[in-house]
Every structure is written in C-alpha cells, then in structure tokens.
Amino acid sequence: MQLDQLGTFSRTHRNGDLRLDHAGETVRLLGWARKVRDMGSLIFLDLRDRWGIVQLRLDTSDADPALVEKARAVRSEFVLGAEGVVIERESKNPNLPTGAIEVKLSKLLILNTAATPPIPVEDHEGQGANEDLRLKYRFLDLRRASLQRNLILRSQIANVTRNHFLEHEFIEFETPILTKSTPEGARDYLVPSRVHPHEFFALPQSPQLFKQLLQVSGFERYIQICRCFRDEDLRADRQPEFTQIDIEMSFVRQEDVQGVIEPLMEKVSKLVGREVKGPFPRLPYAHAMEWYGSDKPDVRYDLKLQDVTATFATSTFNLFRAAADSKGQRRVRAIWVPGEAAGVYSRKQLDELQEVAKQLGGGGLPYAKWGKDGLSSSFKKFLEGDAEAQLKAALGATGEGLAVFAVGTDPQTSKILGELRQRLARTFGLVDESKFAFLWVVDFPLLEWSEEAERFVACHHPFTSPHPEDMDLLETDPGKCRAVAYDLVLNGYEVGGGSIRIHDAQTQGRMFRALGIGEEEARAKFGFLLDALAFGAPPMGGLALGLDRLAMLMAGADNIREVIAFPKTAQARCLMTDAPSEVDARQLKELHLLQEKPQTYKVGAVFFESAEGHNPELRGQAFQQLGLTQRQTQGLVTLDNQGTILDAQTLSGPTFEF
RNA sequence: GGGGUUGUAGCUCAGUCGGUUAGAGUGACGGCCUGUCACGCCGUAGGUCGCGGGUUCGAGCCCCGUCAGCCCCGCCA
C-alpha cells in the first residue's frame, strides 16, 4: 500500500478533547484506527490517541471516490491523519466523552499500515490475552486504555512526589548504578569488570549507604526516585528491578520522617480521588503480630487473632492442653468470625482452608462452628460440659459464627492465622474496597537469629539504630532489642520502610559485633562508612517507598506488572527482548569470564585481518604454521609484517593454537 | 530449591468414560447494508491439541519427562 507522508500535517486537537463547542471547526487529527464500521454508503471510523477516541464519518454519496476507497482500505491499528469539520451527531453516544460530535472526513492520510494484532488492543471486561503473549507484544499491550491509564498515573505519582519533596527543600541526587557488593541482604546482580580481571561491580539493592554519606556531606535532605536491583525470586508484587522513592534527612526523629511522608500519601491518594488524612495510626510490631499475625496487616476490617491457650489448661484435648502446659512456648490462637454466613461455612470450604493451613506448615485446621443446629467442631468431643461455654466466652462469641484455630510457636501460628484472616475477610465480604487504610508499623526487632548463618542478622539493615531504651540489650539479649525502624503499610502491603540510622562509629561497632562481623571484615566491607561516621556524621534517618507497589495500589491493580512498562516474568525473563541471553565468547573473554585452554583447530578457510595478509608469501608462512589441512572451521588471523601470527581465532570464538 | 495451576484455530475457551471427520465465540478475509459505536447479516479460510517419550487396537484425554506463563512457600538487610 502506498503510504502518505506526514509532511506539514499536524494536529489541531487531541481526539478526546473534541466537544459540541467545536462544531463547525475544521480540525486535523492524528492517531490509530480502532475500528472501521462500513455501513455501505456510510462509513464510521474511530480514531484513537493518548487522550481519547473520536468518531470520523464519511458519507460515500457526496465524497470523493478516492477518499472512500482509502477509508475502506483502513484496518485496525493503521496510523492515520484526518481532516474534517466537527459536526453534531445525529445519534449520540453517551458512553463516549466525544459522543455528541463526529468529524465529517474531508481528507485522510494513511501514515502506516498495521499487521493484524496478535493480541486484542481493545479493553473489554473479562477478556484479554494470556500474559505471556501480552509480555511478548508489550508495545501492543501498552496501547490498551487500562495500561495507558496506569502508566500515566504512575507518572503523576512520581511527579507529585518530586514536587512534594522539592517544596520541602529536598535535593535530588543520582547515585551509582555500578557499585560495591555488600555482604548483608539480598543477592546482588553482578557486573564483571573488563579493566580489573576477576573483580565485579554490583547493581545497588538500594542507595542506602550513599544517601547516608550525603547526610555526612551536609546536604540534610536527599530524594531520589531510583531503580534498585535484587537477584531474588519474584512475586506478584516483586520484580528483580524496581523503583524506590528514596529519602534521607539529617537531624530528625522517626516522627519527622513520618511527618513528610503522610502529606505525600494524602496528595498521592487524591490523584485517584481518595481522601486520607494523617497522622496515620502507629502500631508496634509486637501488636501487629499478636493481633493480625502479620507485620503488614490489612486493617480495613476488624478481625483480630486471639489467644485462647488458657481455655484449654485443663482440657482433655491433648494437642491444645500441651500448648497450655508449655509455659508460653506454644500457644493456641484463634480467629473468630461472627455471623450467620460464617456459621454455615461448609465442610468443603473448611477443607480448602485446611489445605491452605497445611501448605503454610500447619498440621491441620481445628475449627469450631456455631450454626442454627448448635456446635459443630473438629474437636467437638473435647468440648463437653462447661468447655464449650468457656471457649465461647474466650472468643467473645455470642451468636452464630466460625472459629479457626492454630497451635504452635508464635511465628507458626501467626503465619497460618495471618493468612487465614485475609482469606476469611475476603470470603465474608468484610473488606471495604473503597478504603485506603494506611498505618505505620513501628518498633521492629533490630535483629533476628538466622539458623542458616548461625548468627544474628539485621531485620532491616545493619545501619539501623537500636531503640535508645534497648541499647544495652545489644550485648545481653540481642533478639529482644528493638530498632527505630518503621514500615508504611497500606491495605496489607508494605509500601515503604525506613529507620533512624546509627550515626556514630562506636554504636556501629557494637552493631557489627552483635552481627558477628569482625573489625577486619567491617573495615573491608564498610570502611568508607566507618570513615564517614568518624568525621562528624549527623543524626539521620529516612525511608524508601516502593513506587511500583504504591502505583499498583493506587491503580487498583493486584500485580505490579500492570504499572511497569516492560516487566519481567516470574522467572525473571523479558519475553519481548528475550533477555537474559547468551553472549559471544569474545565478550566473555574480554570480561575474563571464559578461561579457555588453547585448542588446536584444523582450519579450512582463513581470513586475514591485518594488511599483511595481502602478501602471498607471508600468508603462505602462516598457513604452514597453522597446519592447514581440512575444511573444518573458519579462522581469523592477524599477521605482522614479518608474517608472525599475532592472533588467531576461529570465527565462533575460541583461540586456536599456532 | 519446593508446591499448586494453566498450555487445543490469530485471540479467549469447550472438548463427557480413551473411540467416527477436534468444536464455539471472537478476530481475519470476501460480499451486502445510511446512524453505527464490542454495528448487523451472509459466506470463506484457519489446528505441530506446548514439546519429547511411553501405555493402548486406538491418546487432545492415561503415565513419565521437559519447556513456558501465572500463584504461593523458601528467599526478598
């Protein structure tokens, strides 16, 4: 097909902006053909651009036949320029912002054709291609209105964020992408150095240390919207590269950091028409785990975990009584869901819940259910006499409803009941989807014991300040020591986390000792930080927000791929570019990653890279030296003016011997 | 590393107990249509049932392996 040139044609309006007020105006538009509806002597054509859709109309009875032919040739996703007069429609479409008008086509440019799209570009409820195809043809997927909306929203969030912090005198920085591998934390993505054989850069897991050093430099307030990299397995809300809104402040307490974040969350929520108001509730980590079984509880609904251990102190139900006998090592915890619907929860549904509990490491799922016919329970025979009434009293159960139980150590029961709490809330419609329930989870533990490393590891990172009241526990009972660390939680997602940092070398030394990091090791790994702390580091703290998760929650998506232009699969692949991929052996050699033994190849065709290869005599010598016999491989040879072979490689990579 | 789940026409899916020629909707292509807007009507083409092996007289269906997507556990300072 003969394509039209754009030439001097330019748009006078955005497609989505045209209204009845424009009637009578001649407009020029650009965009993609969404759909051609050919009624015979009347042709309708929807033109789509970033701002919306407008209908073009062509009456074949009074139009130039060439124009009619051209309009009929248009297919979905052709790129068009259109000129015409805006007219009021005979039959209006109330579902379209531009539905009152249409453009009477007088000129049509076909700027490009399009192959039939392998995935639908139209957004329709409950339809759409499988995600592998969507990712392969991401550039088409991104034409869909919902993804355009999400990515535009993401841009707005970033913009609001930047403005917010610049208004508060933050300074935007860029920190290195090629940086130093750090021993603590996630697995690093490594980048081999060509210049320094067998040495590696790491991509930053976060700019943590750089932002602290900028405080030491006296900038006082740092902001960066930065890419971070962690070579760990993915989830629906986790990608190997992701974006943080990263801030750091000097001379601040926890409340000061929270105080600049809360108004930002108010502004960001407003972008999607939600009102939230700071200050957000503060919930100590210990309470979060006790009441919600999670360090990022969804508090849009009021279900809480309860301790019913004492109820079974004299029970004949050995499983539960053993917990009561364990002096707090193990506990019986429960969730009580009141209501008729919960009281008639079916055997099949309970089996499904039990399956969930088992997958999370539970032995089973003890339950007690009070319906119209009274009690039904997996341990009913142990609930005779007063026991049933005691259990109801302990649960605070008055009418019909369902209780599920878990027994074990606190981490075990929290994990199971924390998950069941969410499922039960969804099942019984307790979640108010219109709500944004922000809260701060505070007073995280500083350290936790790692069975794998056989030492304490930092819960947050090794530069987190111990809670001032717990400072001495660092040596006496490290596991009990709280940190001045805080997470921002929204609707059951951790959207941010931060801490007040250690700013003196002495405390940092105590922290490293608690982590089992010796002085020498600390010097080798974090020498620059220790130096910085020795030269007048101010008290400081900060926080990082996950932009992807924040955008996901604002967009109402359940997956961060929906707010990332070019995301990776759960196996950390890009289906569009096919990354990661193999590289030439030559590249690997340059990076000193391919250690090859010299090999002898018998060379068939030889190409000479240097000018000396033109000399038949020198070439002959080289052939002799290479022992040229059979046609087995192709070689690339560099000679000097004496005919000495400087370099000889097969075209496929490995060096051959000469 | 482990568990679950999905893979059939360009796309979304159905396919019964293992049994004749693998279907539907949608899209594509062609034709008709003056008020469509997920247009409508008529017609046509379109299949490596992810891939490899096995069981069987016979496999889209059963078994083993493998690849890929998604979800979860581990992991993610």
XYZ file of N, CA and C (backbone and C1' of nucleotides) in Angstrom, chain A residues 35 37-38 41 44 55 57 75 89 91 102 127 130 185 206 230 232-233 235 238 458 460-461 569-570, chain B residues 1 10-13 27-30 33-39 69-77:
250
model
N -11.373 0.986 14.839
C -12.407 0.119 14.296
C -13.031 0.836 13.106
N -16.337 0.839 10.768
C -17.685 0.293 10.621
C -18.242 0.801 9.291
N -18.244 -0.118 8.324
C -18.649 0.226 6.973
C -20.119 -0.146 6.798
N -23.132 2.921 2.403
C -22.936 4.298 1.920
C -22.569 5.249 3.051
N -18.106 4.678 9.295
C -17.646 5.240 10.567
C -16.289 4.660 10.905
N -15.049 9.821 16.672
C -15.593 9.130 15.508
C -15.450 9.992 14.258
N -16.573 10.324 10.217
C -17.727 9.897 9.438
C -17.489 10.251 7.980
N -7.574 -0.591 8.152
C -7.789 -1.729 9.040
C -7.424 -1.315 10.472
N -23.693 15.053 16.159
C -24.137 13.748 15.680
C -25.645 13.651 15.585
N -27.072 10.601 15.924
C -27.327 9.709 17.068
C -26.095 9.735 17.956
N -19.019 14.259 15.785
C -18.186 13.417 14.930
C -17.490 14.340 13.937
N -11.941 -10.067 29.314
C -11.260 -10.615 28.150
C -9.802 -10.178 28.155
N -3.530 -14.044 27.180
C -2.694 -14.585 28.250
C -1.469 -13.714 28.443
N 22.008 -8.891 53.288
C 20.848 -8.604 52.469
C 20.645 -9.529 51.292
N 19.791 -0.968 46.963
C 19.198 0.337 47.266
C 20.380 1.283 47.452
N 17.503 -6.578 42.913
C 17.736 -7.687 43.847
C 17.548 -8.998 43.102
N 16.560 -11.949 43.548
C 15.807 -12.910 44.335
C 14.573 -13.321 43.549
N 13.896 -14.372 44.016
C 12.730 -14.857 43.276
C 11.575 -13.867 43.357
N 7.523 -12.307 42.962
C 6.139 -12.493 43.398
C 5.280 -11.528 42.596
N 6.613 -8.250 43.395
C 8.079 -8.140 43.444
C 8.689 -8.390 42.090
N 20.529 -8.607 60.667
C 19.713 -7.408 60.819
C 18.343 -7.626 60.191
N 16.301 -5.137 59.437
C 16.161 -4.068 58.453
C 17.467 -3.978 57.666
N 18.456 -3.306 58.179
C 19.813 -3.395 57.656
C 20.783 -3.044 58.778
N 8.994 -11.695 33.736
C 8.129 -12.792 34.165
C 8.554 -13.292 35.544
N 7.771 -14.228 36.080
C 8.084 -14.807 37.387
C 9.435 -15.509 37.360
P 16.989 -24.616 41.068
O 16.217 -25.394 42.218
C 16.866 -26.482 42.814
C 16.259 -26.690 44.175
C 14.776 -27.041 44.172
O 14.539 -28.407 43.883
C 15.167 -25.340 45.761
P -3.697 -20.267 14.596
O -3.624 -18.801 15.200
C -2.402 -18.063 15.131
C -2.661 -16.654 15.552
C -3.334 -16.505 16.910
O -2.394 -16.487 17.959
C -4.519 -15.247 15.303
P -2.707 -17.186 19.344
O -3.868 -16.287 19.942
C -3.586 -14.978 20.430
C -4.838 -14.359 20.985
C -5.562 -15.197 22.037
O -5.000 -15.023 23.325
C -7.117 -14.476 20.428
P -5.104 -16.208 24.388
O -6.654 -16.215 24.779
C -7.225 -15.102 25.460
C -8.680 -15.381 25.760
C -8.953 -16.729 26.411
O -8.723 -16.693 27.802
C -10.459 -16.400 24.612
P -8.443 -18.074 28.577
O -9.836 -18.826 28.433
C -9.927 -20.227 28.330
C -11.279 -20.568 27.781
C -11.601 -22.057 27.731
O -12.070 -22.529 28.979
C -12.151 -21.064 25.664
P -15.346 -9.716 16.030
O -13.828 -9.956 15.621
C -12.779 -9.202 16.228
C -11.443 -9.770 15.817
C -11.167 -9.767 14.316
O -10.672 -8.518 13.873
C -10.672 -11.887 15.186
P -10.976 -8.026 12.405
O -10.203 -9.107 11.523
C -8.783 -9.130 11.503
C -8.305 -10.160 10.509
C -8.885 -10.013 9.108
O -8.168 -9.058 8.354
C -9.057 -12.265 9.808
P -8.966 -8.084 7.382
O -9.337 -9.045 6.164
C -8.308 -9.661 5.404
C -8.901 -10.685 4.475
C -10.112 -10.219 3.671
O -9.732 -9.460 2.537
C -10.581 -12.324 4.604
P -10.673 -8.236 2.111
O -11.900 -8.979 1.427
C -11.722 -9.658 0.197
C -12.980 -10.351 -0.220
C -14.249 -9.496 -0.248
O -14.320 -8.663 -1.390
C -14.720 -11.559 0.782
P -25.257 -2.649 -0.757
O -25.785 -2.308 0.710
C -27.171 -2.473 1.039
C -27.358 -2.317 2.527
C -26.900 -0.989 3.111
O -27.865 0.035 2.935
C -26.107 -2.771 4.447
P -27.400 1.534 2.693
O -27.736 2.239 4.081
C -26.926 2.003 5.232
C -27.042 3.189 6.160
C -28.475 3.552 6.546
O -28.433 4.030 7.880
C -27.400 5.412 5.606
P -29.603 3.580 8.896
O -28.915 3.883 10.299
C -27.690 3.247 10.644
C -27.070 3.965 11.809
C -28.086 4.480 12.821
O -27.513 4.386 14.120
C -26.723 6.239 12.070
P -27.947 3.191 15.114
O -26.622 2.324 15.180
C -26.425 1.247 14.274
C -24.957 1.122 13.968
C -24.057 1.034 15.176
O -24.001 -0.283 15.692
C -23.154 2.565 13.612
P -24.052 -0.517 17.282
O -22.741 0.204 17.813
C -21.453 -0.339 17.543
C -20.398 0.658 17.953
C -20.438 1.074 19.414
O -19.726 0.141 20.193
C -20.228 2.989 18.040
P -20.010 -0.145 21.676
O -18.982 -1.318 21.929
C -17.652 -1.221 21.409
C -17.283 -2.481 20.687
C -18.300 -2.947 19.651
O -17.628 -3.531 18.536
C -17.947 -4.652 21.211
P -17.586 -2.759 17.154
O -19.115 -2.632 16.750
C -19.712 -3.667 16.004
C -21.188 -3.409 15.930
C -21.991 -4.540 15.326
O -22.251 -5.572 16.272
C -22.682 -2.482 14.378
P 8.395 -18.109 31.571
O 6.832 -17.877 31.719
C 6.171 -16.953 30.868
C 4.706 -16.923 31.165
C 4.319 -16.674 32.618
O 4.415 -15.316 32.976
C 3.032 -18.449 31.761
P 4.820 -14.939 34.470
O 3.496 -15.299 35.287
C 2.281 -14.598 35.052
C 1.167 -15.254 35.823
C 1.396 -15.367 37.326
O 1.082 -14.167 37.996
C 0.656 -17.444 36.500
P 1.890 -13.783 39.315
O 1.299 -14.773 40.418
C -0.054 -14.657 40.831
C -0.376 -15.760 41.813
C 0.595 -15.922 42.974
O 0.403 -14.964 43.991
C 0.098 -18.033 42.070
P 1.659 -14.512 44.865
O 1.932 -15.780 45.793
C 1.001 -16.137 46.803
C 1.318 -17.498 47.368
C 2.647 -17.640 48.097
O 2.606 -17.108 49.401
C 2.334 -19.497 46.685
P 3.938 -16.614 50.101
O 4.686 -17.970 50.481
C 4.177 -18.820 51.503
C 5.077 -20.014 51.687
C 6.546 -19.705 51.947
O 6.798 -19.352 53.293
C 6.385 -21.403 50.322
P 7.912 -18.239 53.609
O 9.267 -18.936 53.149
C 9.827 -20.008 53.894
C 11.007 -20.595 53.150
C 12.152 -19.620 52.863
O 13.039 -19.491 53.958
C 11.599 -20.796 50.897
P 13.431 -18.037 54.492
O 14.049 -17.321 53.213
C 15.343 -17.668 52.723
C 15.576 -17.002 51.392
C 15.494 -15.474 51.394
O 16.692 -14.868 51.845
C 14.219 -16.304 49.595
P 16.624 -13.542 52.697
O 15.938 -12.520 51.697
C 16.662 -11.968 50.593
C 15.779 -11.027 49.815
C 15.260 -9.813 50.579
O 16.231 -8.795 50.619
C 13.478 -10.803 49.397
P 16.001 -7.623 51.610
O 17.212 -7.717 52.628
C 17.443 -8.869 53.410
C 18.312 -8.489 54.567
C 17.555 -7.886 55.755
O 18.225 -8.299 56.956
C 19.182 -6.385 55.025
